[in-house]
Short mmCIF file of C-alpha atoms in Angstrom, two decimals:
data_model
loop_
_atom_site.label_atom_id
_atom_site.label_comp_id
_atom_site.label_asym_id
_atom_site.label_seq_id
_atom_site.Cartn_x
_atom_site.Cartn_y
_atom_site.Cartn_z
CA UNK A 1 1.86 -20.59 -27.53
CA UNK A 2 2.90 -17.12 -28.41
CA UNK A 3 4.05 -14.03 -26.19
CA UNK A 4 5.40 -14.78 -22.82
CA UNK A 5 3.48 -17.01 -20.61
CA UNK A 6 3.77 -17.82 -16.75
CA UNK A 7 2.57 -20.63 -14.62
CA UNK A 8 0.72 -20.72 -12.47
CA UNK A 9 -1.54 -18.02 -12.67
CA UNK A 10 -2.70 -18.47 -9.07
CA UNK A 11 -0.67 -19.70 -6.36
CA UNK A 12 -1.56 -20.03 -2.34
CA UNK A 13 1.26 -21.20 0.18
CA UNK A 14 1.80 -21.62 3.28
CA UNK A 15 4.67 -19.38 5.13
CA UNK A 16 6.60 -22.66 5.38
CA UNK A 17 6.29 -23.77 1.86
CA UNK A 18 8.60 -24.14 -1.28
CA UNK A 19 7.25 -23.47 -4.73
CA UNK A 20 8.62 -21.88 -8.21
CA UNK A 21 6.83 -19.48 -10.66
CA UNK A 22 7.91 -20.47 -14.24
CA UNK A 23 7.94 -18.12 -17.08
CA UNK A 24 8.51 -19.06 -20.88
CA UNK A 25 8.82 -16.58 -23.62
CA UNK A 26 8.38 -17.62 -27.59
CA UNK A 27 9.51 -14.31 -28.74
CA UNK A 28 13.19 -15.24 -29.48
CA UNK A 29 14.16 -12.78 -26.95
CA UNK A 30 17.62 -12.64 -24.82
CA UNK A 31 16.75 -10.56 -21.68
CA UNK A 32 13.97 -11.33 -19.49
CA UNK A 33 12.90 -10.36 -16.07
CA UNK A 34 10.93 -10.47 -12.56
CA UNK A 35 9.08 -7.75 -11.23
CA UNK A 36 6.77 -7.64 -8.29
CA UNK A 37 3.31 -5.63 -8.61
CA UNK A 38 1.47 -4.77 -5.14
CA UNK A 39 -1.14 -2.65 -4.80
CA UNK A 40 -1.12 1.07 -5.40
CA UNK A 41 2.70 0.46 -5.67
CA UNK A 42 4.99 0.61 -8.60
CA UNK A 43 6.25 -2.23 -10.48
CA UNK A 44 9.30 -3.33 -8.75
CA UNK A 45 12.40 -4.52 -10.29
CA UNK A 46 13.44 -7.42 -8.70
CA UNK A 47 16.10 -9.67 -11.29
CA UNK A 48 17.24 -9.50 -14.67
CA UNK A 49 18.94 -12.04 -16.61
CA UNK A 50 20.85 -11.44 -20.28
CA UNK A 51 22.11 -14.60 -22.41
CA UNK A 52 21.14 -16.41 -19.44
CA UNK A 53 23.36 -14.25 -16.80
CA UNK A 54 21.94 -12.29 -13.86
CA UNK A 55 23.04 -9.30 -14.39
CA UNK A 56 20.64 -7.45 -11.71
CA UNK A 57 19.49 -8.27 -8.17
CA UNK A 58 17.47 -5.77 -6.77
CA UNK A 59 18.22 -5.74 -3.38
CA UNK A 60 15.55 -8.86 -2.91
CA UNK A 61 15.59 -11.02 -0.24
CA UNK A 62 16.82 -14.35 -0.33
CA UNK A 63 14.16 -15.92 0.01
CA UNK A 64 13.11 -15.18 -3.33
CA UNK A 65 15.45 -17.37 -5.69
CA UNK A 66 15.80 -16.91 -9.35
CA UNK A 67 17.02 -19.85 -12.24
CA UNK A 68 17.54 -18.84 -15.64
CA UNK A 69 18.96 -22.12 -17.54
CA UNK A 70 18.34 -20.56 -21.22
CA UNK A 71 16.95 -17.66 -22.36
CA UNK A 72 13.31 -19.16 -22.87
CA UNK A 73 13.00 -19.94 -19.58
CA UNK A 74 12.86 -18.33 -16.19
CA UNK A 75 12.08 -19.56 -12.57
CA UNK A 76 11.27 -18.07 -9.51
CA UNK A 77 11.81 -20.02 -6.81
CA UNK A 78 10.18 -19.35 -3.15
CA UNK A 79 10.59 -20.57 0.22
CA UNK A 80 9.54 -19.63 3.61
CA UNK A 81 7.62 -16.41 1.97
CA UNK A 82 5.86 -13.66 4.62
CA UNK A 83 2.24 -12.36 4.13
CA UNK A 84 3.78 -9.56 2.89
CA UNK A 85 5.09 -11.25 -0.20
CA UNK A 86 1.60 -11.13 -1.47
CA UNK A 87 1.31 -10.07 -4.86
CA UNK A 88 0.87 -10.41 -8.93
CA UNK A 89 4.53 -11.59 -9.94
CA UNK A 90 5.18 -10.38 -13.66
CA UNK A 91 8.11 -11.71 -16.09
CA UNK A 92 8.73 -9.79 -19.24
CA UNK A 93 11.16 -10.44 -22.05
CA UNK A 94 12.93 -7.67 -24.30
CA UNK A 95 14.96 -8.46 -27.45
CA UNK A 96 17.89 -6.87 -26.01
CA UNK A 97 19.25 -5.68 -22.31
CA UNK A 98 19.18 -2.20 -23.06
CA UNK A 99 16.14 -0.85 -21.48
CA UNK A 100 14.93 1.24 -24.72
CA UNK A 101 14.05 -2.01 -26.34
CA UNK A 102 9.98 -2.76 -25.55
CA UNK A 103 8.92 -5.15 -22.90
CA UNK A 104 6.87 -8.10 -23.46
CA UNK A 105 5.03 -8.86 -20.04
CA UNK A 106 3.38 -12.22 -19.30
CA UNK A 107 0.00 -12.26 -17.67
CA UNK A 108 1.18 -13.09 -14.29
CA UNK A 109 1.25 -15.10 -11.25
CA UNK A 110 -1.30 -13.84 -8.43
CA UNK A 111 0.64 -15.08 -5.11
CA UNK A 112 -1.61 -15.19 -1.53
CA UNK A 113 1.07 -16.15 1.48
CA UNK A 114 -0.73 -17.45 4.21
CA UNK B 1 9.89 12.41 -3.30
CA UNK B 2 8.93 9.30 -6.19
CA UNK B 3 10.75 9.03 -9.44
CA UNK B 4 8.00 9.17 -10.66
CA UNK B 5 4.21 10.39 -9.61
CA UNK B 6 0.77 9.30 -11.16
CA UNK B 7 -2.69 9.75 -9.62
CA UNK B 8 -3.81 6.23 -9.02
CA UNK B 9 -7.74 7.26 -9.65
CA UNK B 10 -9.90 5.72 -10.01
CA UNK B 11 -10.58 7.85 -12.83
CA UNK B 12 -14.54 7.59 -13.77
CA UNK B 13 -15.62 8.89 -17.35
CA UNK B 14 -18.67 8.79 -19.85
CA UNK B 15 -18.16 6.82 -23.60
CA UNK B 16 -16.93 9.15 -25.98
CA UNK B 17 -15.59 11.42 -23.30
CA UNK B 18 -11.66 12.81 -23.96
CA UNK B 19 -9.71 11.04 -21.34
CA UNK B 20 -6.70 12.73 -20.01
CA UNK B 21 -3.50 10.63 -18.57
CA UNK B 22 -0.63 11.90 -16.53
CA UNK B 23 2.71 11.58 -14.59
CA UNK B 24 5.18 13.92 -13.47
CA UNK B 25 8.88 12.63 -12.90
CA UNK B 26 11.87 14.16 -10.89
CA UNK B 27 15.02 12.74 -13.04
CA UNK B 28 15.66 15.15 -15.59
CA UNK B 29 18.05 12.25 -17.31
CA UNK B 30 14.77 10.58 -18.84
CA UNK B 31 15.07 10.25 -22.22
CA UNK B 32 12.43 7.10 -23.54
CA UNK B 33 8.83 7.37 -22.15
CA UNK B 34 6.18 4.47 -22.67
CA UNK B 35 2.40 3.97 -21.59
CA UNK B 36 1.10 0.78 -20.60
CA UNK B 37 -2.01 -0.52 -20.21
CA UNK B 38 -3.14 -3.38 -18.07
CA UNK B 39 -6.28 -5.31 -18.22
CA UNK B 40 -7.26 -6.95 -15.44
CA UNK B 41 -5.99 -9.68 -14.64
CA UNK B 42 -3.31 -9.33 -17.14
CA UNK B 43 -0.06 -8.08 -17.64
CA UNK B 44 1.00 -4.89 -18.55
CA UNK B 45 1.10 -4.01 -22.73
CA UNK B 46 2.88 -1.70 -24.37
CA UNK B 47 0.61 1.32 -25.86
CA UNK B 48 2.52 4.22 -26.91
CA UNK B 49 6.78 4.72 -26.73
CA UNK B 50 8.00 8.52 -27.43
CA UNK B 51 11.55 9.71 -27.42
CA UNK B 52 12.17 12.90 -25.77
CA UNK B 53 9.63 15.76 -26.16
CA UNK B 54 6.85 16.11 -28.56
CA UNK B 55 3.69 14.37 -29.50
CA UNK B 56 2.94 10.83 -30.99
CA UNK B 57 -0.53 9.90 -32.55
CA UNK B 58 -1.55 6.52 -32.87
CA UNK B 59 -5.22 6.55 -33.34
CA UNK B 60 -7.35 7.69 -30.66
CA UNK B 61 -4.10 7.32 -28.17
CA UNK B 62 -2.02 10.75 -28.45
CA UNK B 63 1.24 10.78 -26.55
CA UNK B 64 2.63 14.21 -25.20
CA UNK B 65 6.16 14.85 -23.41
CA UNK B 66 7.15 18.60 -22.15
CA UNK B 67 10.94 17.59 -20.52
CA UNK B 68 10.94 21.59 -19.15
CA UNK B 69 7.79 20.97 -16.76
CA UNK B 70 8.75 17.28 -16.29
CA UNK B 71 5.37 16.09 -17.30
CA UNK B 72 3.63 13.54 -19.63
CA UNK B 73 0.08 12.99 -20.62
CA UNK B 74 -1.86 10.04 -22.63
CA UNK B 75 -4.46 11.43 -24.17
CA UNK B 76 -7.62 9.20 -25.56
CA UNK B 77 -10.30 10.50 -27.77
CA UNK B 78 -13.37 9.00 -27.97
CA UNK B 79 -13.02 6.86 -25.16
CA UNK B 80 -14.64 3.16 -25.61
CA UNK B 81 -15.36 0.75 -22.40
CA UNK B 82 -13.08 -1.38 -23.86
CA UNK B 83 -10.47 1.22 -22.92
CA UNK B 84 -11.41 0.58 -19.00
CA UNK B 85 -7.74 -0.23 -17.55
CA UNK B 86 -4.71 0.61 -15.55
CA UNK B 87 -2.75 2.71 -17.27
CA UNK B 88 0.87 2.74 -16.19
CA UNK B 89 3.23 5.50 -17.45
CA UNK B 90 7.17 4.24 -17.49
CA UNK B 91 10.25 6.05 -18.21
CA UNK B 92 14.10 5.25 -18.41
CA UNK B 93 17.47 7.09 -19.42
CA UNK B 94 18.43 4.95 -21.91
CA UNK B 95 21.00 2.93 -20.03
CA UNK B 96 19.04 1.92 -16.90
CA UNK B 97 15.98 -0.12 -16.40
CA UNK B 98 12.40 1.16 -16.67
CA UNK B 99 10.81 3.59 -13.72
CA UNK B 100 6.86 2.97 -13.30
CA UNK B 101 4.22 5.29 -11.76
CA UNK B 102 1.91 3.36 -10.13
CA UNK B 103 -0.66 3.16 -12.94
CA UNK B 104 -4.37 5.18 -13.11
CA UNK B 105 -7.27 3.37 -12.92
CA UNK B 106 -9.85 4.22 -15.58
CA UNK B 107 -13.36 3.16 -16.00
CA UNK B 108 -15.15 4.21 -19.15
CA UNK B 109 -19.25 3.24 -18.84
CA UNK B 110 -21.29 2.86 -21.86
#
């Protein structure tokens, strides 16, 4: 595997469910991060982690729940999720927290809340 | 008012057609602009970075800055279906994260 992936790709739940988006990255990379993509909307911020450390929380709700326990590997963990939720969830690595460095994005996980 | 503004499109054009990108942005602090594009179903990939104003070539991609209108354009030449995607411009100051327009939506038919 190369690149940053993310699984699943496709993910249905219920309002009253708990699952976790996982993202890996193979790049050697120390910062990665969530963002949220909905429709005609920007990509929206949501966490970033350096060396394993949040160093960002974008005013998300708690409901969404982020685990970082090296810096290959980031979670997203979700509970009790509203229709609104709904989106493509991306994670993207950089070599470095500065924001100049380039962005690696995975391919996505395409959330439906029921 | 958005950080940042970009026509969502869809923008519709013939093969071999010049294809003309662009985003206006507020924040007079941006420094670093980049243009992604995004297949779908995929994530967004990193096409063209410039520092401040200017031009970059790279290929058929040609990316412009003018900092005194605010405004930045991704220009394709020869455009190829292939090239059919969202194209998301992003910007940043340096020392905060990335701002995203919402991305242009362009179909090229053969």
């Amino acid at each position: 595997e190369t690149g940053v992936t993310q699984t699943p790709r496709h993910l249905v739940m219920g309002m009253t469910n708990k699952k976790s988006l996982k993202c890996e990255q193979h790049l050697g990379h120390n910062a990665m991060y969530w963002y949220k993509q909905s429709a005609k909307k920007p990509l929206e911020l949501m966490f970033v982690y350096n060396f394993k450390e949040q160093t960002e929380n974008n005013s998300v709700p708690s409901r969404f729940s982020p685990e970082c326990p090296n810096s290959s590997h980031l979670f997203l963990h979700l509970h009790t999720l509203q229709p609104e939720d709904s989106a493509l969830y991306l994670c993207a690595s950089s070599q470095e927290l500065t924001s100049v460095e380039t962005q690696y994005f995975g391919p996505g996980t395409r959330l439906l809340v029921l | 008012q958005k950080e940042v503004e970009q026509d969502p499109g869809p923008l519709s054009v013939p093969e071999g057609a010049i294809v003309s990108l662009n985003c206006t942005y507020s924040n007079s602090a941006f420094q670093y602009f980049m243009w992604y594009r995004q297949y779908s179903r995929k994530g967004p990939e990193l096409l063209m970075y410039t520092y401040s104003s200017g031009n970059k070539e790279d290929g058929r991609f040609t990316a412009q800055v003018d900092k005194s209108s605010k405004y930045i354009s991704l220009f394709i030449r020869d455009s190829q279906p292939s090239d059919s995607a969202t194209y998301l411009c992003a910007m940043n100051t340096g020392f905060q994260k990335l701002v995203f327009g919402t991305g242009t939506r362009l179909l090229v038919s053969p």
